PDB file of C-alpha atoms in Angstrom:
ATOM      1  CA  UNK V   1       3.911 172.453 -80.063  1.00  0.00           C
ATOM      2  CA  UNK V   2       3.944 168.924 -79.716  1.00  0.00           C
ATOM      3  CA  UNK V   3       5.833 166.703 -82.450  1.00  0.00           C
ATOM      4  CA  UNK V   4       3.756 163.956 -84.235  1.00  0.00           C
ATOM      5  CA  UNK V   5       4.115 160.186 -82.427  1.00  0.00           C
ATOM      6  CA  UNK V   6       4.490 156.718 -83.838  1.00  0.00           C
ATOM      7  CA  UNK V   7       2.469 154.308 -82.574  1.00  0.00           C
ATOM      8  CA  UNK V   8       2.003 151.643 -84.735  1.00  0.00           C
ATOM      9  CA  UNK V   9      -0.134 149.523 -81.444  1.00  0.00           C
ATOM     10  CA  UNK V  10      -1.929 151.204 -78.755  1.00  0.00           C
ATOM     11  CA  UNK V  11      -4.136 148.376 -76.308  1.00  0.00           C
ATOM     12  CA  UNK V  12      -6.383 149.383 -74.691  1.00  0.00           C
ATOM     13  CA  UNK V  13      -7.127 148.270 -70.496  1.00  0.00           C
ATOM     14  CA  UNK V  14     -10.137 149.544 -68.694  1.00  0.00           C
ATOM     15  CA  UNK V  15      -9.425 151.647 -65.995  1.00  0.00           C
ATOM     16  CA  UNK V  16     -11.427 150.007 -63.415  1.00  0.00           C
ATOM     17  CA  UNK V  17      -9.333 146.824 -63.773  1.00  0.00           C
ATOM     18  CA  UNK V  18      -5.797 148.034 -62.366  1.00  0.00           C
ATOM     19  CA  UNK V  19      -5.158 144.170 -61.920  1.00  0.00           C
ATOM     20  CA  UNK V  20      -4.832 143.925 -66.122  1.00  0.00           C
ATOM     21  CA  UNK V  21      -2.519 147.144 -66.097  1.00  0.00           C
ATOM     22  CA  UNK V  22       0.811 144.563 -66.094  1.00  0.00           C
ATOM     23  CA  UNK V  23      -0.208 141.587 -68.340  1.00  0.00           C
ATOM     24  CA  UNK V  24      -1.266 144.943 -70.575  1.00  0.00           C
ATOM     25  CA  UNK V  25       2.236 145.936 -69.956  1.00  0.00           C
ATOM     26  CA  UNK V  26       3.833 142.567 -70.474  1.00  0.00           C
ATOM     27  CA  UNK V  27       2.762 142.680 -74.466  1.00  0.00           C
ATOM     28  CA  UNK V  28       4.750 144.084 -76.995  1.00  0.00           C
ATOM     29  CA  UNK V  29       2.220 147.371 -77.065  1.00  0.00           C
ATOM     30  CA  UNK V  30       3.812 150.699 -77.842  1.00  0.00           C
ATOM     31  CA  UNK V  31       1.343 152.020 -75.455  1.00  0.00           C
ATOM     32  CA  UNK V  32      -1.024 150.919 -73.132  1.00  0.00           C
ATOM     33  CA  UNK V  33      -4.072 152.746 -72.664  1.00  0.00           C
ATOM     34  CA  UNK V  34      -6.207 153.299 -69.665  1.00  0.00           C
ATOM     35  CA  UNK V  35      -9.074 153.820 -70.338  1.00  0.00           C
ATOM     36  CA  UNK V  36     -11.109 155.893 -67.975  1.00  0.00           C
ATOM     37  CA  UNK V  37     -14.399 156.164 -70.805  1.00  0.00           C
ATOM     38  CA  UNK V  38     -16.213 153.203 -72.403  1.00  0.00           C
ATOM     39  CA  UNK V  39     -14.820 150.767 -70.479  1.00  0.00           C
ATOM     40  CA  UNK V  40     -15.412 152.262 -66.932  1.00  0.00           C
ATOM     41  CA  UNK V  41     -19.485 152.337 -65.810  1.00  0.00           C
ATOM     42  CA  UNK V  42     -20.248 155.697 -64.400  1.00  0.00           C
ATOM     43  CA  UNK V  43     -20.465 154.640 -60.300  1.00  0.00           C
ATOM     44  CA  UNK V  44     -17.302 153.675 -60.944  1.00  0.00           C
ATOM     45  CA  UNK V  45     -15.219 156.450 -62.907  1.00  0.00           C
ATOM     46  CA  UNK V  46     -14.018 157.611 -59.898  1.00  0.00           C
ATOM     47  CA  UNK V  47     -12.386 155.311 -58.007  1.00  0.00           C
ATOM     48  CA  UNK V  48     -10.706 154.529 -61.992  1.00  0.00           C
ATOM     49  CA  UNK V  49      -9.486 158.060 -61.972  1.00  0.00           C
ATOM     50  CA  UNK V  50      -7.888 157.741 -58.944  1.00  0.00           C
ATOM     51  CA  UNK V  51      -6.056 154.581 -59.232  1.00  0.00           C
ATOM     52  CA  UNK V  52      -5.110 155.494 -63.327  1.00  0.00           C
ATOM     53  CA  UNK V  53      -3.509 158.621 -61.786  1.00  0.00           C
ATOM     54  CA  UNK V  54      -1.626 157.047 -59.371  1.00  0.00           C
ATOM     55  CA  UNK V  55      -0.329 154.066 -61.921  1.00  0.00           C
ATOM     56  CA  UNK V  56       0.740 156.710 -64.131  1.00  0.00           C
ATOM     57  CA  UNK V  57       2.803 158.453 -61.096  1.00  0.00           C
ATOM     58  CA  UNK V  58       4.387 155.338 -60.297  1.00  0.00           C
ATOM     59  CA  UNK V  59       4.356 153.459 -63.539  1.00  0.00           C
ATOM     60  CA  UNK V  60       5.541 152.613 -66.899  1.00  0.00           C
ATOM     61  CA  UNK V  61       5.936 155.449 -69.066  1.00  0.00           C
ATOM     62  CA  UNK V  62       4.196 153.740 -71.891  1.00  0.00           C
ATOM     63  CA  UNK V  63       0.574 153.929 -69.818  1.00  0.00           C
ATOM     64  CA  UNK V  64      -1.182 156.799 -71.202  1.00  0.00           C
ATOM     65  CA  UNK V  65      -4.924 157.983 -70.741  1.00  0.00           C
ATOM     66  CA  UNK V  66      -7.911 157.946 -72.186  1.00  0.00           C
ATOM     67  CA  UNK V  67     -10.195 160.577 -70.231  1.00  0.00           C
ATOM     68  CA  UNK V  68     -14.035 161.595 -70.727  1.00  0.00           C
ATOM     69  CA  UNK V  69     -15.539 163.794 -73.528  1.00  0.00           C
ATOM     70  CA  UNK V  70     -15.244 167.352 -72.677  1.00  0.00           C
ATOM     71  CA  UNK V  71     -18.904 167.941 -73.072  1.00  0.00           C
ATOM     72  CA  UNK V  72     -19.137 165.560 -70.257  1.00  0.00           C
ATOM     73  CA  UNK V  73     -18.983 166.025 -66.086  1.00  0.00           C
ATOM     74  CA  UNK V  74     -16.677 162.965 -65.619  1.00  0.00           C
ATOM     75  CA  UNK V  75     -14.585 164.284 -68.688  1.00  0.00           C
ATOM     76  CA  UNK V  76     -14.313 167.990 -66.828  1.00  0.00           C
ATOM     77  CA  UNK V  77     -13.308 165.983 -63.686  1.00  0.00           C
ATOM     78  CA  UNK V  78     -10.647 164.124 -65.079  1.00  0.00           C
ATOM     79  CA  UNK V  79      -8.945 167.083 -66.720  1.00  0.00           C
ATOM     80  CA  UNK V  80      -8.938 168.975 -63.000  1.00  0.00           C
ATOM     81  CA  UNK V  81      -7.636 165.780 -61.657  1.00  0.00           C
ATOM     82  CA  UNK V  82      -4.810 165.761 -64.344  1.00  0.00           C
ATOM     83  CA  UNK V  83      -3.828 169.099 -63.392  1.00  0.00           C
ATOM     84  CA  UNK V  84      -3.621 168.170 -59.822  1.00  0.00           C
ATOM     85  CA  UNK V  85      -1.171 165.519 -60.829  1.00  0.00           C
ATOM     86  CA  UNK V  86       1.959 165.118 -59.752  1.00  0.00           C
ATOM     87  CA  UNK V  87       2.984 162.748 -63.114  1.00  0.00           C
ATOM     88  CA  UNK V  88       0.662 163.783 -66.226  1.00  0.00           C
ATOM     89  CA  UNK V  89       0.941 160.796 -69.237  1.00  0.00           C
ATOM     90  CA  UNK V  90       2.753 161.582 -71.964  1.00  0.00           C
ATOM     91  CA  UNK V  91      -0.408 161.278 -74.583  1.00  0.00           C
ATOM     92  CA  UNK V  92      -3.641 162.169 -73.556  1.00  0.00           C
ATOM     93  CA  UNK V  93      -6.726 160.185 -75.103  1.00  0.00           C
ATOM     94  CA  UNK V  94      -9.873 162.677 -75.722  1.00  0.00           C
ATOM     95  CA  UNK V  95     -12.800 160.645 -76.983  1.00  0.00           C
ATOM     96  CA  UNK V  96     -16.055 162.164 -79.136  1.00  0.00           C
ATOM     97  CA  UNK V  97     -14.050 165.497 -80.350  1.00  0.00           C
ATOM     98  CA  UNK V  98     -16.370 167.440 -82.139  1.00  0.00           C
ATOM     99  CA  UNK V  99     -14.463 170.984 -82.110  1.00  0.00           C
ATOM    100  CA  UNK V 100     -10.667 172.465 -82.018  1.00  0.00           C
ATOM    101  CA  UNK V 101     -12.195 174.694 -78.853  1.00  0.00           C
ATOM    102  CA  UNK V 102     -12.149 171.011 -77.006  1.00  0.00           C
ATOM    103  CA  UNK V 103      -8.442 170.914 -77.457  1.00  0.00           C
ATOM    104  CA  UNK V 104      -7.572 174.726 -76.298  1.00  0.00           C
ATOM    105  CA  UNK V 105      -9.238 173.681 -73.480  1.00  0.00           C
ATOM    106  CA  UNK V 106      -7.247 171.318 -72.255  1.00  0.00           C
ATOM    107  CA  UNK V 107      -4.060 173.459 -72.787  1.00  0.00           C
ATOM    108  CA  UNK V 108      -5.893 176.014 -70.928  1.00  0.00           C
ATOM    109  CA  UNK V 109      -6.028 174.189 -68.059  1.00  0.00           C
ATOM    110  CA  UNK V 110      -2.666 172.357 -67.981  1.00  0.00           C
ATOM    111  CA  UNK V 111      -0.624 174.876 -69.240  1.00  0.00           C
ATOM    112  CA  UNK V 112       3.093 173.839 -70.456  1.00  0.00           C
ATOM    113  CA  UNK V 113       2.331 170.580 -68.516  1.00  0.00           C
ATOM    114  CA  UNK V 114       0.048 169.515 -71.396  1.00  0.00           C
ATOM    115  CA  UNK V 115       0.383 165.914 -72.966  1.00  0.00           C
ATOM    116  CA  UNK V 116       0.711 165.100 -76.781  1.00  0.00           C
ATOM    117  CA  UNK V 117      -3.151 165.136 -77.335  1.00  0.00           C
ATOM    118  CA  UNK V 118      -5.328 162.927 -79.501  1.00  0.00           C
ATOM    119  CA  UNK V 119      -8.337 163.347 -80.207  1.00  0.00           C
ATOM    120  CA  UNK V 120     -11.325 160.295 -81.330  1.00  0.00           C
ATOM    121  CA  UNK V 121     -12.754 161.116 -84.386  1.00  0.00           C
ATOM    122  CA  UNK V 122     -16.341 159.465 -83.300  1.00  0.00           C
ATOM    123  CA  UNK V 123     -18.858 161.054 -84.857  1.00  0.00           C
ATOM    124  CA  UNK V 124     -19.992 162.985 -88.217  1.00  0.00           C
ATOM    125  CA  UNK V 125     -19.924 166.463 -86.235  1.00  0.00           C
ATOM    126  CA  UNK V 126     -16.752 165.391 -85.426  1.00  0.00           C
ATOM    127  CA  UNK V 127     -15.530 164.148 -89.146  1.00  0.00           C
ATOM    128  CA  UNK V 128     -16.849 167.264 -91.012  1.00  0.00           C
ATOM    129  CA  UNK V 129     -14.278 169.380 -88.698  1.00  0.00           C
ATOM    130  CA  UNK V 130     -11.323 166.740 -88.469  1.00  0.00           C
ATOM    131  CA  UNK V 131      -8.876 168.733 -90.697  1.00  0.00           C
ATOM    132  CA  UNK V 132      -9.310 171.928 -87.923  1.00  0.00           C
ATOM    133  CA  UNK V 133      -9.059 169.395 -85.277  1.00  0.00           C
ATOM    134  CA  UNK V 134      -6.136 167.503 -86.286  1.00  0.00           C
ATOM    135  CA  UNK V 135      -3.945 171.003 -87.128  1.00  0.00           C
ATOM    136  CA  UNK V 136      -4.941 172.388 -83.351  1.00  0.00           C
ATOM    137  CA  UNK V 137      -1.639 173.238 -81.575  1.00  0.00           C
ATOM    138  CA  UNK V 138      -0.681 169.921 -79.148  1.00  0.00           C
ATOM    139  CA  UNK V 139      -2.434 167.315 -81.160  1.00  0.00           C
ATOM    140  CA  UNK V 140       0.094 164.658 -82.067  1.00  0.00           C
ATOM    141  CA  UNK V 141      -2.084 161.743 -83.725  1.00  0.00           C
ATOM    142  CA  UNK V 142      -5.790 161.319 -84.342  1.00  0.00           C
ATOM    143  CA  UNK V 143      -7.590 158.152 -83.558  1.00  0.00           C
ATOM    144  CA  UNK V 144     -10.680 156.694 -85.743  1.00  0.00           C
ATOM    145  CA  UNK V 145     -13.766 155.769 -83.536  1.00  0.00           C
ATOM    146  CA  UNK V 146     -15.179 153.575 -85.143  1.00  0.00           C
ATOM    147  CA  UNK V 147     -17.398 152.027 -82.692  1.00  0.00           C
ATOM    148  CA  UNK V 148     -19.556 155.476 -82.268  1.00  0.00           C
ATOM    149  CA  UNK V 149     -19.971 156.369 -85.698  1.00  0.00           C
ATOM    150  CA  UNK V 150     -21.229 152.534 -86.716  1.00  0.00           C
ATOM    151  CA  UNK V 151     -23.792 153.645 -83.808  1.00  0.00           C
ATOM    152  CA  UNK V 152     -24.660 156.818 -85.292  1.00  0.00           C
ATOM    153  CA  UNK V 153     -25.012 155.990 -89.314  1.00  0.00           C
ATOM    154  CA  UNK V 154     -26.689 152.693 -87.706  1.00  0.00           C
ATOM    155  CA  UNK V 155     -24.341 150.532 -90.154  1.00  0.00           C
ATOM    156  CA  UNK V 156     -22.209 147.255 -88.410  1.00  0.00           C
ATOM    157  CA  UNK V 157     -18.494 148.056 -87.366  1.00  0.00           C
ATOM    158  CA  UNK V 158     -16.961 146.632 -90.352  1.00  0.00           C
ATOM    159  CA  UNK V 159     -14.623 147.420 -92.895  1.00  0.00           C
ATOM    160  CA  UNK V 160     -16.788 148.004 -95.741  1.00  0.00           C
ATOM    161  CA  UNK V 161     -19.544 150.345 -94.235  1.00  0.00           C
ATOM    162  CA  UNK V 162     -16.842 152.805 -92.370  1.00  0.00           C
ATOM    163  CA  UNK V 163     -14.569 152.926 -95.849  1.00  0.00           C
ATOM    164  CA  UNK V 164     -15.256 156.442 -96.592  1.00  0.00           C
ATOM    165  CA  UNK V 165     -15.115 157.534 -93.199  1.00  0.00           C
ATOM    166  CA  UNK V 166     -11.904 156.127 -92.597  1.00  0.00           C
ATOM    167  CA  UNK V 167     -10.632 157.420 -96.040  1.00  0.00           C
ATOM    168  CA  UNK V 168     -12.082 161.087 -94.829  1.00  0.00           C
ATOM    169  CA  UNK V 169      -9.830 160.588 -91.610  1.00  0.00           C
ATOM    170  CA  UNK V 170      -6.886 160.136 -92.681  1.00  0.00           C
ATOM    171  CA  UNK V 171      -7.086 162.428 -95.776  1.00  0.00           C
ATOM    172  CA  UNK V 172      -7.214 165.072 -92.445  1.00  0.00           C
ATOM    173  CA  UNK V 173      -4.411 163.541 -90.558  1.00  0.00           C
ATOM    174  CA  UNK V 174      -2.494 163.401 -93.453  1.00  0.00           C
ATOM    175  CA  UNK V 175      -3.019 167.386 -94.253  1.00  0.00           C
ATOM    176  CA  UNK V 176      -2.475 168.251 -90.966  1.00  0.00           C
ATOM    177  CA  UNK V 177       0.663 165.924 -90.701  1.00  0.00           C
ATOM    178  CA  UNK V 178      -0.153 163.890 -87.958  1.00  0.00           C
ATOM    179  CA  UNK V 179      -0.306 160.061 -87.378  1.00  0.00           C
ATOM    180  CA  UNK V 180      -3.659 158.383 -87.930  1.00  0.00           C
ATOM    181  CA  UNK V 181      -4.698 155.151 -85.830  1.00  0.00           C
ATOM    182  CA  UNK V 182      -7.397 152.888 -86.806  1.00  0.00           C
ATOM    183  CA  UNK V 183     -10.234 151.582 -84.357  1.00  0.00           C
ATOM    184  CA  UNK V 184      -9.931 148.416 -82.642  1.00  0.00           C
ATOM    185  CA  UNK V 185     -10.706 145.045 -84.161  1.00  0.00           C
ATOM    186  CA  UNK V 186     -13.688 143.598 -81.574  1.00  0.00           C
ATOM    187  CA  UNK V 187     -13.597 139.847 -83.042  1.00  0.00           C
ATOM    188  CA  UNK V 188     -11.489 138.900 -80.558  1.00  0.00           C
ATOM    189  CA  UNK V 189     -11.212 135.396 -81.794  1.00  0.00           C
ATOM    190  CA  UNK V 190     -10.694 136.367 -85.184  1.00  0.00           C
ATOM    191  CA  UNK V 191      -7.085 136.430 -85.950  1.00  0.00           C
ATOM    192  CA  UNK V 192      -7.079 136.262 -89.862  1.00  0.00           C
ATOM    193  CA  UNK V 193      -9.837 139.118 -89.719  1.00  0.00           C
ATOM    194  CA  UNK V 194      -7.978 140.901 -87.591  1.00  0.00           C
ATOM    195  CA  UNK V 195      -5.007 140.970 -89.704  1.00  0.00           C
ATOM    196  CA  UNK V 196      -7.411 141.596 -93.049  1.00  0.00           C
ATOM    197  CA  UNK V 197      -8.286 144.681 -91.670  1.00  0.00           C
ATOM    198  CA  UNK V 198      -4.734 145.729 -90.301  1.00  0.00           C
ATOM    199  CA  UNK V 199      -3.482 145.695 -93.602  1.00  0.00           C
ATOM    200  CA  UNK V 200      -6.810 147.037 -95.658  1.00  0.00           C
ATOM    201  CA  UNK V 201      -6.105 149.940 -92.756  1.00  0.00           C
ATOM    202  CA  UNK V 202      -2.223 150.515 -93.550  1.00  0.00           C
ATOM    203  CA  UNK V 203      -2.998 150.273 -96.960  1.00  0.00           C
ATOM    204  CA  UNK V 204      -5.500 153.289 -96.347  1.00  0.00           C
ATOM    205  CA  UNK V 205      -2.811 155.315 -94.714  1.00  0.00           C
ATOM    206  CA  UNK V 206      -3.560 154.693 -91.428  1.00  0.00           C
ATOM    207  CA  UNK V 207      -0.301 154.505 -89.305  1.00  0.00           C
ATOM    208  CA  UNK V 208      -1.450 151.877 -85.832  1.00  0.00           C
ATOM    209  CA  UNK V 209      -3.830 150.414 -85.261  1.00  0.00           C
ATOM    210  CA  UNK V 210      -5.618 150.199 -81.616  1.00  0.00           C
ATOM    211  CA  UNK V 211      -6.008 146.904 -79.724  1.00  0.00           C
ATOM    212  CA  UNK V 212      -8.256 145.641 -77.008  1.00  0.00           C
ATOM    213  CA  UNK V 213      -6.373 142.478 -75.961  1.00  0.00           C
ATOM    214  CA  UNK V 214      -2.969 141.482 -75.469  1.00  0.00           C
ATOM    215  CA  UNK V 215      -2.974 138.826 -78.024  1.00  0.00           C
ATOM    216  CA  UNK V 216      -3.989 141.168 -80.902  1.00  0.00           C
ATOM    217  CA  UNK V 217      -0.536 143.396 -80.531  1.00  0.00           C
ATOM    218  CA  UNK V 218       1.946 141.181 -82.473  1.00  0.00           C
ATOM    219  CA  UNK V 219      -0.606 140.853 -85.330  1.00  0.00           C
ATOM    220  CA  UNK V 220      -0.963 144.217 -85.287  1.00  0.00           C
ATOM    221  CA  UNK V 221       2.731 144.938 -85.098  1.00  0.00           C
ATOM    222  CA  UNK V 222       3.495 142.762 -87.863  1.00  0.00           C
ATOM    223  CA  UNK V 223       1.595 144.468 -90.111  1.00  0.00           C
ATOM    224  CA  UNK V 224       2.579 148.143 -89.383  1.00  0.00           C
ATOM    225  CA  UNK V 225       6.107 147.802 -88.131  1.00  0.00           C
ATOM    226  CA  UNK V 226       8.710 147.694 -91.184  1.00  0.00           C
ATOM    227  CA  UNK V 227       9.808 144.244 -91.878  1.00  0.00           C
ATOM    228  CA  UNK V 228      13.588 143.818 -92.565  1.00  0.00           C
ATOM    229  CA  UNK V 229      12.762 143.770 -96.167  1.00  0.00           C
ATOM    230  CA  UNK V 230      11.246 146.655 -96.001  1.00  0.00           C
ATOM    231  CA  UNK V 231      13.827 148.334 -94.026  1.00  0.00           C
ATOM    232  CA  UNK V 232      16.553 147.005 -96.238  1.00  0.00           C
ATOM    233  CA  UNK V 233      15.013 148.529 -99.071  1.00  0.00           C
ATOM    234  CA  UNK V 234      14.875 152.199 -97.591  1.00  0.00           C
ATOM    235  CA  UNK V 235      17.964 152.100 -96.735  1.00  0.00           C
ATOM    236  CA  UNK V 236      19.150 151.801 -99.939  1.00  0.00           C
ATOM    237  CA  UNK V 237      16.727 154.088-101.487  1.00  0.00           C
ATOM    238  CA  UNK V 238      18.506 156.435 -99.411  1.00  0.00           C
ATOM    239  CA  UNK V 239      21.976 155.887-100.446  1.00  0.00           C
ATOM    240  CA  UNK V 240      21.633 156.062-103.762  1.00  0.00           C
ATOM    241  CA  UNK V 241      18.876 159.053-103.801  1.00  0.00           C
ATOM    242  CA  UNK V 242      21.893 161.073-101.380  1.00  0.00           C
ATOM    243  CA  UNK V 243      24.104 159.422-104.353  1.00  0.00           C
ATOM    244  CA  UNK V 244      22.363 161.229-107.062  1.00  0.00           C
ATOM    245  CA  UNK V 245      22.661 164.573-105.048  1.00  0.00           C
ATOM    246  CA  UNK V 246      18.335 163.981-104.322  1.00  0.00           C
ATOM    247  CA  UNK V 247      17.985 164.333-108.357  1.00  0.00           C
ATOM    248  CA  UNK V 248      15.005 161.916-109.830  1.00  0.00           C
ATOM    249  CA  UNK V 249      16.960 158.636-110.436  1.00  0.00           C
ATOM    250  CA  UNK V 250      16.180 154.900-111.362  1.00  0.00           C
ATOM    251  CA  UNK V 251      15.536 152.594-108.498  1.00  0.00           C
ATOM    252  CA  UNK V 252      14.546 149.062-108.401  1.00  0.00           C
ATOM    253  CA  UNK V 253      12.974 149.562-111.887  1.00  0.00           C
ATOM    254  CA  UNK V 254      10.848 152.431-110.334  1.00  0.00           C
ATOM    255  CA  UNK V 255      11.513 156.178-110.183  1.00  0.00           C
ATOM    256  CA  UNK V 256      12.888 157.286-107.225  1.00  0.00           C
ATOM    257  CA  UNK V 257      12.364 160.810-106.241  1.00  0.00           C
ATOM    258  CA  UNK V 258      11.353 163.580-103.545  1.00  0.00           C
ATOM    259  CA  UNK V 259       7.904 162.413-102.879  1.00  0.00           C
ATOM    260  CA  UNK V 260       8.711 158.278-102.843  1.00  0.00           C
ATOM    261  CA  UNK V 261      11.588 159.477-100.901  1.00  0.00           C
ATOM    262  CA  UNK V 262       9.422 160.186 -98.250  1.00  0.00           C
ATOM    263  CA  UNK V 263       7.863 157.315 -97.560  1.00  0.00           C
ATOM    264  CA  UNK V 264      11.144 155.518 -97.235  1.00  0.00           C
ATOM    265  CA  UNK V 265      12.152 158.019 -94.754  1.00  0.00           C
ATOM    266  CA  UNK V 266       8.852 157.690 -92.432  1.00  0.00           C
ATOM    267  CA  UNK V 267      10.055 153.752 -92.657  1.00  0.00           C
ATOM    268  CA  UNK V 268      13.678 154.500 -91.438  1.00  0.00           C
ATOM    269  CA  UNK V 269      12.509 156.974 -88.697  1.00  0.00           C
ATOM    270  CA  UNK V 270       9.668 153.695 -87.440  1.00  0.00           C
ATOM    271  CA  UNK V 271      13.283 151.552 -87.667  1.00  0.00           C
ATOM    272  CA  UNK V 272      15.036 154.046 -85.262  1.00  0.00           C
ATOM    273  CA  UNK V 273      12.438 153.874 -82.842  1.00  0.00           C
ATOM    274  CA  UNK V 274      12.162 150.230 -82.421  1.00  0.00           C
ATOM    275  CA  UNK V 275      15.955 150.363 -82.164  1.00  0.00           C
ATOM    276  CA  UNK V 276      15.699 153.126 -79.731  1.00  0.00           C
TER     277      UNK V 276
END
């Protein structure tokens, strides 16, 4: 089974457009995304499988994939292509999950070969059944989508109308253990809104956020990467919680014990991997 993944920015690059693969690359992204779905008309998925499958063979390690639904041909396609692969990404994208069968599925077909999987949370289907979803064997993270499910409750993607949808979301990430990432910001132009809802979204309990152009990814990282402070402070927290032999002690006014604990220790494990 697959261990959980930190992401705190994934950006997104339509498949079709190998030219932005490097200037997606050239950002400060934990991941870069391509995106063989949304972004990619139908004539055209193809040729975009084709050329993602060959930049991942040849590529940065941080390109991953986003592939079809499952229910869909192109989706079906993409997964035999994957197991055709020479190179298969490390994470593998799977939009409008609606069912843990869609995930057995794909280990099915790829066998031990099978990426970290996440599945898109994109509809209500899909949300009633998130908690069986996100404990399915190979799923590392689950990603909000928030762009289908403003569609289907015919509300605007905004903060306010998706709140208890995203709360839902990560209340099942969170009891299955895995990562939760939050849906892209679309204003593109809209940095202060963009960091509003970066932090409204870590303050949910949402772990990354997703991105859908270069410039977005330090705003992003800024807000979900531990600051010094921050990093300072868990560090500490540790020493003098391994001090008091992990008994409840007093700690910056605050009591410090097994549960705060662990908060400060998801911060110092998000410090080693930056460092790494």
């Amino acid at each position: 089974m697959n261990a959980p993944i930190s992401l705190s920015t994934l950006l997104f690059v339509p498949g079709s457009k190998p030219e932005r693969y490097g200037k997606a690359l050239a950002s400060n992204a934990d991941a870069v995304c391509i995106d063989l779905e949304d972004s990619v008309p139908e004539p055209a998925k193809g040729q975009a499988r084709g050329v993602a499958v060959a930049a991942i063979d040849g590529g940065d390690p941080r390109l991953v994939l986003r592939i079809n639904g499952m229910t869909t041909r192109a989706g079906l396609e993409d997964l035999l292509a994957l197991a055709d692969a020479s190179v298969l990404p490390a994470l593998l994208f799977v939009p409008m999950v609606e069912s843990a069968v869609e995930i057995r599925i794909i280990a099915s077909v790829l066998g031990k070969r099978t990426p970290g999987i996440v599945p898109l949370i994109e509809t209500v289907k899909g949300l009633r059944v998130a908690p069986e979803i996100a404990a399915a064997p190979g799923v590392v993270a689950m990603m909000f989508g928030g762009g289908d499910f403003a569609a289907e409750l015919g509300v605007a993607l905004a903060w306010e109308p998706l709140r208890s949808a995203r709360g839902a979301f990560v209340m099942a990430c969170a009891g299955a253990g895995v990562p939760a990432i939050d849906v892209p910001f679309i204003a593109l132009d809209d940095e202060q809104g963009l960091r509003d809802e970066a932090e409204a979204a870590k303050a949910l309990g949402f772990t990354g956020k997703a991105a859908i152009h270069p410039a977005q990814v330090d705003i992003i990282n800024a807000t979900f990467r531990p600051t010094v402070e921050e990093i300072a402070e868990a560090e500490e927290a540790q020493r003098v919680f391994d001090a008091a032999g992990g008994a409840a002690i007093r700690f910056n006014g605050r009591m410090l014990e097994a549960p705060i604990m662990r908060r400060y220790q998801r911060i110092l494990a998000m410090r080693s991997k930056q460092d790494a």
